Amino acid sequence: METVRVVCAHDCPDMCSLLAEVEDGRVLRVRGDPEQPFTAGFACAKVNRDAELVHSPERIQTPLRRIGAKGEGKFAPMTWDAALDEITTRWQAIIAESGPMALLGYAYSAHQGQMNRGLMLGLFHALGASRLIAGTVCDTCCEAAWDITVGPIGGADPEAVDDSDLIVSWGADLVATNVHFWARAEAAQKRGVPVIVIDPRRSRTARLADHHLQIRIGTDAALALGVMHILARDGLVERDYIAAHTAGFDRLEAEVLPRFPPARVAAITGLAIADIESFAALYGAAKRSFIRLGEGMTRLARGGEALRAVALLPGVTGAYGRRGGGALLLTAASCELNYAALRKPSGPAETRLVNHSRLGDALLSMRDPPLRGLLIAANNPAVTCPDSGKVRAGLAREDLFTVVHDPFLTVTARYADIVLPAATYLESEDFYRAYGTYYLQYGRAAVPPQGEAWSNFRLAQELASRMGLSDPVFRMAPEEAVAALFEGATGPAAALDLDELRSGRPIRLAPQGGQEFRTPSGRLEFYSGQLAAAGLAAMPDWRPDPQEERDRARWPLRLLTAPGYFQAHTAYAGVDFLRRREGAPCCILHPEEAARRGLADGAKVRLFNERGAVGLVLRVSDEVLPGVVLVPGQRPDGETLSGTINMLCSDRYTDLGDGATYQSNFLDVAAW
Ligand SMILES: Nc1nc2c(c(=O)[nH]1)N[C@H]1C(S)=C(S)[C@@H](COP(=O)(O)OP(=O)(O)OC[C@H]3O[C@@H](n4cnc5c(=O)[nH]c(N)nc54)[C@H](O)[C@@H]3O)O[C@H]1N2
Ligand SMILES: Nc1nc2c(c(=O)[nH]1)N[C@H]1C(S)=C(S)[C@@H](COP(=O)(O)OP(=O)(O)OC[C@H]3O[C@@H](n4cnc5c(=O)[nH]c(N)nc54)[C@H](O)[C@@H]3O)O[C@H]1N2
Ligand code: SF4
Ligand SMILES: [Mo]
């Protein structure tokens, strides 16, 4: 038996260092690498089963050609050569007739390695295809809000939480989505550091916290401004820090904070005045308060404003200036590599843009030219994209030539003309940089690609070569391509020794000192000139969203979606054990709401609104408040009774970053 040092490539902030135990070309077991201090020798409940992911009997073995109707799932095996010939012939014809903008590469983050993630985008960039604004389904809203407030720079070092005197998990279910940070937070809690969770549901994390503020969905800005109001009222504002490192607090204090006294904040958020007061008192007394910002609270109409308000709090107490204090959303922006080397090797400076979360719309309504050729890799939009019914209608177009590259025959793949078997991270070599910690690592393949699977990197290179693209990056081995990423890198990454990196051990590259601000003023911006110039509110505020108010009048329940515990979106849909561990796809209603509808725990129910209907199993629990229906995970058809939750979600954008608004949807639940 051999032990191979690898890196977890699942879309997760932790980026664990892992050890794969391998024998005869098979992964026997995957476990945490004790040498990485943060991920500290344990893998999560999902990745503990990654041997079953790699060797799942449900994996696609060969390229497949569709022989049934789109969506039906009938395919026949074909050779790689025939598949690649057909793809390039079709693409060349589309380009000749309609120009390269009739093509779209729709590739995302299921493989977090820079090579396997970046080069597929690079292929379409070089082709001059319509360009994906990637990530709007996920983090563009929170990222835009952070960038405007703090700047395009990473947040607090998660390892500094060892020095914190207060930990706030604000809209993040750490136990599910950031378990190694949770391990540190729990250790701090054992030392007496209070842990507070602000979340509309009693998540696993909330149950383990010292205090849970069960806030109404979409009211976080009001709570953050209410806390600032109390801090100002009680003389807990650190004026020296404000003067030295921030901009616009005086205006916020004069124009906005007076409208957020505790009584009004209680009415908006649904929290008790006493709980708001005691949270503010704890926060104001702490010197090194650490806020872990979640993305969930930004996936709604005014999510950007919410994140902005919360990210400003550590400026009010000066926590941003102290180790263990501040806020962490993402870390990736601090690693300034030459990403363009892979993602933009050549190609026109501008082409037509397609928003990741509006694939359905793009497929159905783009003209001059319409989208005619689509390659989807490491993404399952028929399930995970908002308004997935519209996505499917688009994918069902007979005149659309669709290629899907995936290890599994996903719901999306069933609409493809050609399906190509993809290698997973355990079968591919890559370079990784974390987005939730300050580590970099090079990871080798643990086993060769299973069946006839190809890595994303290999597929991008082969398609580039057949399409006549001559950029050198399309001919490099992964080891060479990583050097291109570091050529032109700036900041601490520029000084890195590539040989040390290639040795495959984790490298820590964390910022030192207090939070740096990279806004136009170089300060934390309570008042944003950038927002004012764009005609948007320059300071955070809270007011009801008119569209939400209209929908609320029509439908009695608000949708709350959140990551599954034993699932990562749909990436584990091919692992039988984890499907069973996660349980039947369900929705969760408060006992009062269930009783009102005469529904009992375990009942088959229909969730519906103006976009459609979905069938799930009901769980009755006071994990959520009345007025809310929680749907954990995005489970595919076949596992659900019918459909998938994103069929009920609109493709409306957030206030900042044109992101998805899963939490701004309203619906009802009835017996199946
Ligand atoms: N197990 C598991 N881990 C994952 C994933 C997964 O699918 N499964 N997905 C990965 C990916 S791609 C990502 S982007 C990250 C996401 O990781 P997180 O940012 O931690 O997760 P979110 O989806 O943002 O949701 C976290 C919490 O936000 C809460 N929330 C929703 N609306 C509001 C609100 O208005 N206010 C407040 N305060 N809270 C709210 C939800 O109830 C939920 O408990 O997780 C990664 N890790
Ligand atoms: N309602 C609702 N919808 C959501 C969310 C939510 O909170 N609520 N969360 C959103 C978020 S944060 C995100 S990031 C998106 C995620 O949405 P997707 O990016 O669609 O994520 P997955 O469902 O994991 O699909 C990834 C696909 O990639 C495949 N795959 C895995 N490894 C590889 C590889 O190496 N190569 C290739 N080619 N394929 C691979 C997997 O088998 C899987 O089919 O979903 C979003 N959708
Ligand atoms: S916690 Fe995240 S990074 Fe670590 S093994 Fe699990 S999915 Fe991978
Ligand atoms: Mo995500």
mmCIF file of N, CA, C and O in Angstrom, residues 323-407:
data_model
loop_
_atom_site.group_PDB
_atom_site.id
_atom_site.type_symbol
_atom_site.label_atom_id
_atom_site.label_comp_id
_atom_site.label_asym_id
_atom_site.label_seq_id
_atom_site.Cartn_x
_atom_site.Cartn_y
_atom_site.Cartn_z
ATOM 1 N N ARG A 323 -4.973 41.148 16.153
ATOM 2 C CA ARG A 323 -4.954 39.725 15.805
ATOM 3 C C ARG A 323 -6.044 38.998 16.597
ATOM 4 O O ARG A 323 -6.214 39.214 17.787
ATOM 5 N N GLY A 324 -6.786 38.150 15.882
ATOM 6 C CA GLY A 324 -7.912 37.453 16.511
ATOM 7 C C GLY A 324 -9.204 38.224 16.356
ATOM 8 O O GLY A 324 -10.273 37.714 16.630
ATOM 9 N N GLY A 325 -9.081 39.467 15.921
ATOM 10 C CA GLY A 325 -10.271 40.288 15.706
ATOM 11 C C GLY A 325 -10.526 40.471 14.224
ATOM 12 O O GLY A 325 -9.737 40.060 13.388
ATOM 13 N N GLY A 326 -11.664 41.092 13.900
ATOM 14 C CA GLY A 326 -11.960 41.390 12.501
ATOM 15 C C GLY A 326 -13.058 40.526 11.942
ATOM 16 O O GLY A 326 -13.954 40.080 12.668
ATOM 17 N N ALA A 327 -12.985 40.286 10.657
ATOM 18 C CA ALA A 327 -14.008 39.494 9.979
ATOM 19 C C ALA A 327 -13.360 38.704 8.856
ATOM 20 O O ALA A 327 -12.373 39.127 8.264
ATOM 21 N N LEU A 328 -13.930 37.538 8.603
ATOM 22 C CA LEU A 328 -13.444 36.694 7.509
ATOM 23 C C LEU A 328 -14.614 36.301 6.624
ATOM 24 O O LEU A 328 -15.556 35.675 7.078
ATOM 25 N N LEU A 329 -14.525 36.708 5.362
ATOM 26 C CA LEU A 329 -15.444 36.182 4.356
ATOM 27 C C LEU A 329 -14.651 35.180 3.523
ATOM 28 O O LEU A 329 -14.918 33.996 3.544
ATOM 29 N N LEU A 330 -13.665 35.688 2.806
ATOM 30 C CA LEU A 330 -12.838 34.872 1.925
ATOM 31 C C LEU A 330 -11.387 35.307 2.099
ATOM 32 O O LEU A 330 -11.114 36.396 2.593
ATOM 33 N N THR A 331 -10.476 34.451 1.660
ATOM 34 C CA THR A 331 -9.058 34.795 1.754
ATOM 35 C C THR A 331 -8.400 34.924 0.378
ATOM 36 O O THR A 331 -7.304 35.453 0.269
ATOM 37 N N ALA A 332 -9.089 34.411 -0.658
ATOM 38 C CA ALA A 332 -8.438 34.190 -1.950
ATOM 39 C C ALA A 332 -7.792 35.446 -2.535
ATOM 40 O O ALA A 332 -6.738 35.369 -3.168
ATOM 41 N N ALA A 333 -8.413 36.607 -2.324
ATOM 42 C CA ALA A 333 -7.919 37.824 -2.981
ATOM 43 C C ALA A 333 -6.508 38.186 -2.532
ATOM 44 O O ALA A 333 -5.817 38.958 -3.206
ATOM 45 N N SER A 334 -6.062 37.628 -1.396
ATOM 46 C CA SER A 334 -4.712 37.953 -0.928
ATOM 47 C C SER A 334 -3.642 37.189 -1.691
ATOM 48 O O SER A 334 -2.459 37.479 -1.544
ATOM 49 N N CYS A 335 -4.044 36.192 -2.461
ATOM 50 C CA CYS A 335 -3.066 35.399 -3.207
ATOM 51 C C CYS A 335 -3.073 35.891 -4.651
ATOM 52 O O CYS A 335 -3.888 35.477 -5.464
ATOM 53 N N GLU A 336 -2.154 36.820 -4.928
ATOM 54 C CA GLU A 336 -2.226 37.540 -6.202
ATOM 55 C C GLU A 336 -1.397 36.851 -7.280
ATOM 56 O O GLU A 336 -0.303 37.276 -7.620
ATOM 57 N N LEU A 337 -1.946 35.772 -7.788
ATOM 58 C CA LEU A 337 -1.278 35.016 -8.841
ATOM 59 C C LEU A 337 -1.664 35.582 -10.202
ATOM 60 O O LEU A 337 -2.601 36.376 -10.318
ATOM 61 N N ASN A 338 -0.962 35.121 -11.206
ATOM 62 C CA ASN A 338 -1.262 35.555 -12.567
ATOM 63 C C ASN A 338 -2.335 34.618 -13.158
ATOM 64 O O ASN A 338 -2.061 33.814 -14.042
ATOM 65 N N TYR A 339 -3.549 34.740 -12.624
ATOM 66 C CA TYR A 339 -4.633 33.832 -13.029
ATOM 67 C C TYR A 339 -4.910 33.924 -14.527
ATOM 68 O O TYR A 339 -5.354 32.962 -15.153
ATOM 69 N N ALA A 340 -4.637 35.097 -15.113
ATOM 70 C CA ALA A 340 -4.909 35.286 -16.540
ATOM 71 C C ALA A 340 -4.115 34.309 -17.394
ATOM 72 O O ALA A 340 -4.544 33.935 -18.483
ATOM 73 N N ALA A 341 -2.959 33.858 -16.886
ATOM 74 C CA ALA A 341 -2.133 32.927 -17.671
ATOM 75 C C ALA A 341 -2.940 31.694 -18.059
ATOM 76 O O ALA A 341 -2.760 31.135 -19.144
ATOM 77 N N LEU A 342 -3.831 31.258 -17.176
ATOM 78 C CA LEU A 342 -4.654 30.086 -17.463
ATOM 79 C C LEU A 342 -6.036 30.461 -17.990
ATOM 80 O O LEU A 342 -6.571 29.814 -18.869
ATOM 81 N N ARG A 343 -6.597 31.515 -17.411
ATOM 82 C CA ARG A 343 -7.998 31.827 -17.705
ATOM 83 C C ARG A 343 -8.168 32.728 -18.925
ATOM 84 O O ARG A 343 -9.238 32.773 -19.521
ATOM 85 N N LYS A 344 -7.121 33.499 -19.254
ATOM 86 C CA LYS A 344 -7.212 34.429 -20.383
ATOM 87 C C LYS A 344 -5.935 34.385 -21.211
ATOM 88 O O LYS A 344 -5.246 35.396 -21.355
ATOM 89 N N PRO A 345 -5.584 33.220 -21.742
ATOM 90 C CA PRO A 345 -4.304 33.130 -22.452
ATOM 91 C C PRO A 345 -4.276 34.023 -23.690
ATOM 92 O O PRO A 345 -3.246 34.586 -24.024
ATOM 93 N N SER A 346 -5.411 34.142 -24.370
ATOM 94 C CA SER A 346 -5.515 35.033 -25.528
ATOM 95 C C SER A 346 -7.010 35.241 -25.741
ATOM 96 O O SER A 346 -7.823 34.768 -24.950
ATOM 97 N N GLY A 347 -7.353 35.916 -26.806
ATOM 98 C CA GLY A 347 -8.773 36.148 -27.075
ATOM 99 C C GLY A 347 -9.112 37.614 -26.989
ATOM 100 O O GLY A 347 -8.333 38.404 -26.451
ATOM 101 N N PRO A 348 -10.266 38.004 -27.518
ATOM 102 C CA PRO A 348 -10.643 39.415 -27.543
ATOM 103 C C PRO A 348 -10.818 39.966 -26.130
ATOM 104 O O PRO A 348 -11.175 39.228 -25.211
ATOM 105 N N ALA A 349 -10.544 41.261 -25.968
ATOM 106 C CA ALA A 349 -10.669 41.880 -24.652
ATOM 107 C C ALA A 349 -12.116 41.793 -24.170
ATOM 108 O O ALA A 349 -12.371 41.568 -22.997
ATOM 109 N N GLU A 350 -13.051 41.956 -25.075
ATOM 110 C CA GLU A 350 -14.460 41.927 -24.668
ATOM 111 C C GLU A 350 -15.272 41.067 -25.612
ATOM 112 O O GLU A 350 -15.046 41.080 -26.821
ATOM 113 N N THR A 351 -16.220 40.329 -25.058
ATOM 114 C CA THR A 351 -17.221 39.662 -25.886
ATOM 115 C C THR A 351 -18.544 39.803 -25.140
ATOM 116 O O THR A 351 -18.633 40.550 -24.176
ATOM 117 N N ARG A 352 -19.519 39.040 -25.546
ATOM 118 C CA ARG A 352 -20.814 39.094 -24.856
ATOM 119 C C ARG A 352 -20.721 38.349 -23.525
ATOM 120 O O ARG A 352 -20.061 37.321 -23.422
ATOM 121 N N LEU A 353 -21.413 38.842 -22.514
ATOM 122 C CA LEU A 353 -21.355 38.234 -21.189
ATOM 123 C C LEU A 353 -22.619 37.429 -20.893
ATOM 124 O O LEU A 353 -23.718 37.821 -21.284
ATOM 125 N N VAL A 354 -22.439 36.320 -20.198
ATOM 126 C CA VAL A 354 -23.578 35.513 -19.748
ATOM 127 C C VAL A 354 -23.447 35.333 -18.238
ATOM 128 O O VAL A 354 -22.425 34.857 -17.751
ATOM 129 N N ASN A 355 -24.487 35.727 -17.504
ATOM 130 C CA ASN A 355 -24.470 35.553 -16.056
ATOM 131 C C ASN A 355 -24.725 34.072 -15.723
ATOM 132 O O ASN A 355 -25.691 33.474 -16.177
ATOM 133 N N HIS A 356 -23.832 33.535 -14.886
ATOM 134 C CA HIS A 356 -23.893 32.129 -14.458
ATOM 135 C C HIS A 356 -25.288 31.728 -13.957
ATOM 136 O O HIS A 356 -25.758 30.617 -14.204
ATOM 137 N N SER A 357 -25.950 32.644 -13.240
ATOM 138 C CA SER A 357 -27.238 32.293 -12.627
ATOM 139 C C SER A 357 -28.421 32.535 -13.567
ATOM 140 O O SER A 357 -29.562 32.334 -13.178
ATOM 141 N N ARG A 358 -28.144 32.990 -14.798
ATOM 142 C CA ARG A 358 -29.250 33.165 -15.743
ATOM 143 C C ARG A 358 -29.021 32.347 -17.003
ATOM 144 O O ARG A 358 -29.267 32.814 -18.122
ATOM 145 N N LEU A 359 -28.571 31.110 -16.807
ATOM 146 C CA LEU A 359 -28.314 30.260 -17.966
ATOM 147 C C LEU A 359 -29.594 30.033 -18.775
ATOM 148 O O LEU A 359 -29.580 30.078 -20.010
ATOM 149 N N GLY A 360 -30.703 29.791 -18.070
ATOM 150 C CA GLY A 360 -31.959 29.516 -18.770
ATOM 151 C C GLY A 360 -32.322 30.670 -19.682
ATOM 152 O O GLY A 360 -32.612 30.490 -20.879
ATOM 153 N N ASP A 361 -32.257 31.850 -19.135
ATOM 154 C CA ASP A 361 -32.571 33.047 -19.890
ATOM 155 C C ASP A 361 -31.645 33.203 -21.102
ATOM 156 O O ASP A 361 -32.090 33.507 -22.212
ATOM 157 N N ALA A 362 -30.361 32.984 -20.876
ATOM 158 C CA ALA A 362 -29.393 33.131 -21.970
ATOM 159 C C ALA A 362 -29.699 32.144 -23.095
ATOM 160 O O ALA A 362 -29.647 32.489 -24.277
ATOM 161 N N LEU A 363 -30.023 30.902 -22.724
ATOM 162 C CA LEU A 363 -30.286 29.885 -23.749
ATOM 163 C C LEU A 363 -31.586 30.174 -24.489
ATOM 164 O O LEU A 363 -31.704 29.884 -25.680
ATOM 165 N N LEU A 364 -32.554 30.745 -23.779
ATOM 166 C CA LEU A 364 -33.862 30.947 -24.414
ATOM 167 C C LEU A 364 -33.980 32.276 -25.138
ATOM 168 O O LEU A 364 -34.727 32.391 -26.101
ATOM 169 N N SER A 365 -33.259 33.300 -24.677
ATOM 170 C CA SER A 365 -33.566 34.599 -25.284
ATOM 171 C C SER A 365 -32.400 35.337 -25.930
ATOM 172 O O SER A 365 -32.612 36.380 -26.525
ATOM 173 N N MET A 366 -31.182 34.832 -25.848
ATOM 174 C CA MET A 366 -30.094 35.570 -26.502
ATOM 175 C C MET A 366 -30.240 35.487 -28.016
ATOM 176 O O MET A 366 -30.536 34.431 -28.566
ATOM 177 N N ARG A 367 -30.012 36.608 -28.693
ATOM 178 C CA ARG A 367 -30.093 36.673 -30.159
ATOM 179 C C ARG A 367 -28.800 37.289 -30.699
ATOM 180 O O ARG A 367 -28.048 37.882 -29.968
ATOM 181 N N ASP A 368 -28.636 37.180 -31.971
ATOM 182 C CA ASP A 368 -27.540 37.861 -32.690
ATOM 183 C C ASP A 368 -26.167 37.628 -32.092
ATOM 184 O O ASP A 368 -25.522 38.586 -31.689
ATOM 185 N N PRO A 369 -25.641 36.473 -32.028
ATOM 186 C CA PRO A 369 -26.277 35.212 -32.388
ATOM 187 C C PRO A 369 -26.898 34.554 -31.163
ATOM 188 O O PRO A 369 -26.473 34.838 -30.039
ATOM 189 N N PRO A 370 -27.848 33.649 -31.365
ATOM 190 C CA PRO A 370 -28.291 32.824 -30.241
ATOM 191 C C PRO A 370 -27.152 31.898 -29.816
ATOM 192 O O PRO A 370 -26.242 31.635 -30.605
ATOM 193 N N LEU A 371 -27.201 31.404 -28.584
ATOM 194 C CA LEU A 371 -26.202 30.416 -28.170
ATOM 195 C C LEU A 371 -26.517 29.110 -28.883
ATOM 196 O O LEU A 371 -27.635 28.611 -28.810
ATOM 197 N N ARG A 372 -25.542 28.568 -29.583
ATOM 198 C CA ARG A 372 -25.766 27.333 -30.363
ATOM 199 C C ARG A 372 -24.914 26.172 -29.880
ATOM 200 O O ARG A 372 -25.235 25.013 -30.137
ATOM 201 N N GLY A 373 -23.793 26.471 -29.236
ATOM 202 C CA GLY A 373 -22.909 25.411 -28.734
ATOM 203 C C GLY A 373 -22.593 25.679 -27.272
ATOM 204 O O GLY A 373 -22.235 26.793 -26.897
ATOM 205 N N LEU A 374 -22.716 24.652 -26.438
ATOM 206 C CA LEU A 374 -22.545 24.825 -24.990
ATOM 207 C C LEU A 374 -21.702 23.682 -24.457
ATOM 208 O O LEU A 374 -21.968 22.515 -24.776
ATOM 209 N N LEU A 375 -20.666 24.013 -23.674
ATOM 210 C CA LEU A 375 -19.932 22.967 -22.956
ATOM 211 C C LEU A 375 -20.083 23.235 -21.471
ATOM 212 O O LEU A 375 -19.755 24.328 -20.996
ATOM 213 N N ILE A 376 -20.604 22.268 -20.747
ATOM 214 C CA ILE A 376 -20.782 22.405 -19.299
ATOM 215 C C ILE A 376 -19.799 21.463 -18.617
ATOM 216 O O ILE A 376 -19.777 20.259 -18.913
ATOM 217 N N ALA A 377 -18.967 22.009 -17.739
ATOM 218 C CA ALA A 377 -18.002 21.174 -17.013
ATOM 219 C C ALA A 377 -18.039 21.535 -15.539
ATOM 220 O O ALA A 377 -18.114 22.717 -15.181
ATOM 221 N N ALA A 378 -17.986 20.517 -14.680
ATOM 222 C CA ALA A 378 -17.914 20.726 -13.232
ATOM 223 C C ALA A 378 -19.050 21.609 -12.724
ATOM 224 O O ALA A 378 -18.845 22.497 -11.894
ATOM 225 N N ASN A 379 -20.208 21.375 -13.219
ATOM 226 C CA ASN A 379 -21.369 22.214 -12.899
ATOM 227 C C ASN A 379 -22.620 21.410 -13.263
ATOM 228 O O ASN A 379 -22.612 20.682 -14.254
ATOM 229 N N ASN A 380 -23.667 21.584 -12.474
ATOM 230 C CA ASN A 380 -24.894 20.816 -12.724
ATOM 231 C C ASN A 380 -26.101 21.758 -12.713
ATOM 232 O O ASN A 380 -26.971 21.674 -11.846
ATOM 233 N N PRO A 381 -26.137 22.701 -13.673
ATOM 234 C CA PRO A 381 -27.111 23.795 -13.587
ATOM 235 C C PRO A 381 -28.574 23.367 -13.663
ATOM 236 O O PRO A 381 -29.435 24.107 -13.178
ATOM 237 N N ALA A 382 -28.875 22.201 -14.201
ATOM 238 C CA ALA A 382 -30.279 21.769 -14.244
ATOM 239 C C ALA A 382 -30.815 21.554 -12.831
ATOM 240 O O ALA A 382 -32.020 21.462 -12.618
ATOM 241 N N VAL A 383 -29.901 21.483 -11.861
ATOM 242 C CA VAL A 383 -30.307 21.328 -10.460
ATOM 243 C C VAL A 383 -29.905 22.540 -9.619
ATOM 244 O O VAL A 383 -30.685 23.017 -8.800
ATOM 245 N N THR A 384 -28.707 23.059 -9.828
ATOM 246 C CA THR A 384 -28.171 24.052 -8.892
ATOM 247 C C THR A 384 -28.405 25.497 -9.308
ATOM 248 O O THR A 384 -28.172 26.408 -8.515
ATOM 249 N N CYS A 385 -28.824 25.731 -10.531
ATOM 250 C CA CYS A 385 -28.981 27.100 -11.012
ATOM 251 C C CYS A 385 -30.403 27.593 -10.707
ATOM 252 O O CYS A 385 -31.365 26.831 -10.835
ATOM 253 N N PRO A 386 -30.549 28.867 -10.318
ATOM 254 C CA PRO A 386 -31.897 29.386 -10.074
ATOM 255 C C PRO A 386 -32.783 29.217 -11.305
ATOM 256 O O PRO A 386 -32.294 29.234 -12.425
ATOM 257 N N ASP A 387 -34.067 29.112 -11.062
ATOM 258 C CA ASP A 387 -35.055 28.917 -12.133
ATOM 259 C C ASP A 387 -34.613 27.751 -13.022
ATOM 260 O O ASP A 387 -34.515 27.866 -14.247
ATOM 261 N N SER A 388 -34.370 26.614 -12.388
ATOM 262 C CA SER A 388 -33.813 25.484 -13.124
ATOM 263 C C SER A 388 -34.812 24.893 -14.117
ATOM 264 O O SER A 388 -34.404 24.192 -15.048
ATOM 265 N N GLY A 389 -36.093 25.218 -13.961
ATOM 266 C CA GLY A 389 -37.056 24.805 -14.991
ATOM 267 C C GLY A 389 -36.754 25.518 -16.299
ATOM 268 O O GLY A 389 -36.785 24.924 -17.394
ATOM 269 N N LYS A 390 -36.397 26.790 -16.176
ATOM 270 C CA LYS A 390 -36.037 27.566 -17.368
ATOM 271 C C LYS A 390 -34.718 27.054 -17.957
ATOM 272 O O LYS A 390 -34.568 26.967 -19.181
ATOM 273 N N VAL A 391 -33.792 26.677 -17.090
ATOM 274 C CA VAL A 391 -32.527 26.109 -17.575
ATOM 275 C C VAL A 391 -32.823 24.862 -18.413
ATOM 276 O O VAL A 391 -32.282 24.687 -19.511
ATOM 277 N N ARG A 392 -33.700 24.024 -17.889
ATOM 278 C CA ARG A 392 -34.019 22.782 -18.622
ATOM 279 C C ARG A 392 -34.712 23.077 -19.946
ATOM 280 O O ARG A 392 -34.452 22.393 -20.942
ATOM 281 N N ALA A 393 -35.601 24.082 -19.941
ATOM 282 C CA ALA A 393 -36.263 24.442 -21.207
ATOM 283 C C ALA A 393 -35.209 24.882 -22.222
ATOM 284 O O ALA A 393 -35.277 24.539 -23.407
ATOM 285 N N GLY A 394 -34.204 25.612 -21.752
ATOM 286 C CA GLY A 394 -33.130 26.042 -22.639
ATOM 287 C C GLY A 394 -32.306 24.857 -23.130
ATOM 288 O O GLY A 394 -31.997 24.738 -24.318
ATOM 289 N N LEU A 395 -31.965 23.946 -22.190
ATOM 290 C CA LEU A 395 -31.156 22.786 -22.568
ATOM 291 C C LEU A 395 -31.915 21.856 -23.513
ATOM 292 O O LEU A 395 -31.301 21.091 -24.257
ATOM 293 N N ALA A 396 -33.239 21.914 -23.488
ATOM 294 C CA ALA A 396 -34.050 21.023 -24.330
ATOM 295 C C ALA A 396 -34.124 21.514 -25.781
ATOM 296 O O ALA A 396 -34.624 20.797 -26.650
ATOM 297 N N ARG A 397 -33.621 22.714 -26.057
ATOM 298 C CA ARG A 397 -33.669 23.255 -27.436
ATOM 299 C C ARG A 397 -33.012 22.280 -28.415
ATOM 300 O O ARG A 397 -31.854 21.912 -28.256
ATOM 301 N N GLU A 398 -33.729 21.904 -29.448
ATOM 302 C CA GLU A 398 -33.203 20.943 -30.413
ATOM 303 C C GLU A 398 -32.011 21.503 -31.191
ATOM 304 O O GLU A 398 -31.138 20.769 -31.634
ATOM 305 N N ASP A 399 -31.992 22.835 -31.360
ATOM 306 C CA ASP A 399 -30.910 23.429 -32.164
ATOM 307 C C ASP A 399 -29.679 23.797 -31.332
ATOM 308 O O ASP A 399 -28.795 24.499 -31.802
ATOM 309 N N LEU A 400 -29.638 23.332 -30.087
ATOM 310 C CA LEU A 400 -28.482 23.608 -29.233
ATOM 311 C C LEU A 400 -27.609 22.363 -29.173
ATOM 312 O O LEU A 400 -28.105 21.266 -28.902
ATOM 313 N N PHE A 401 -26.304 22.534 -29.412
ATOM 314 C CA PHE A 401 -25.372 21.398 -29.341
ATOM 315 C C PHE A 401 -24.675 21.456 -27.985
ATOM 316 O O PHE A 401 -23.889 22.357 -27.704
ATOM 317 N N THR A 402 -24.992 20.493 -27.117
ATOM 318 C CA THR A 402 -24.510 20.538 -25.735
ATOM 319 C C THR A 402 -23.550 19.394 -25.440
ATOM 320 O O THR A 402 -23.835 18.236 -25.740
ATOM 321 N N VAL A 403 -22.434 19.744 -24.823
ATOM 322 C CA VAL A 403 -21.457 18.758 -24.348
ATOM 323 C C VAL A 403 -21.365 18.908 -22.837
ATOM 324 O O VAL A 403 -21.278 20.033 -22.336
ATOM 325 N N VAL A 404 -21.415 17.804 -22.107
ATOM 326 C CA VAL A 404 -21.258 17.857 -20.650
ATOM 327 C C VAL A 404 -20.085 16.970 -20.252
ATOM 328 O O VAL A 404 -19.996 15.813 -20.682
ATOM 329 N N HIS A 405 -19.193 17.536 -19.451
ATOM 330 C CA HIS A 405 -18.029 16.790 -18.948
ATOM 331 C C HIS A 405 -18.218 16.612 -17.446
ATOM 332 O O HIS A 405 -18.208 17.604 -16.699
ATOM 333 N N ASP A 406 -18.407 15.384 -16.996
ATOM 334 C CA ASP A 406 -18.731 15.135 -15.586
ATOM 335 C C ASP A 406 -18.412 13.673 -15.272
ATOM 336 O O ASP A 406 -18.531 12.814 -16.135
ATOM 337 N N PRO A 407 -18.046 13.372 -14.027
ATOM 338 C CA PRO A 407 -17.839 11.961 -13.686
ATOM 339 C C PRO A 407 -19.148 11.156 -13.681
ATOM 340 O O PRO A 407 -19.116 9.926 -13.739
#
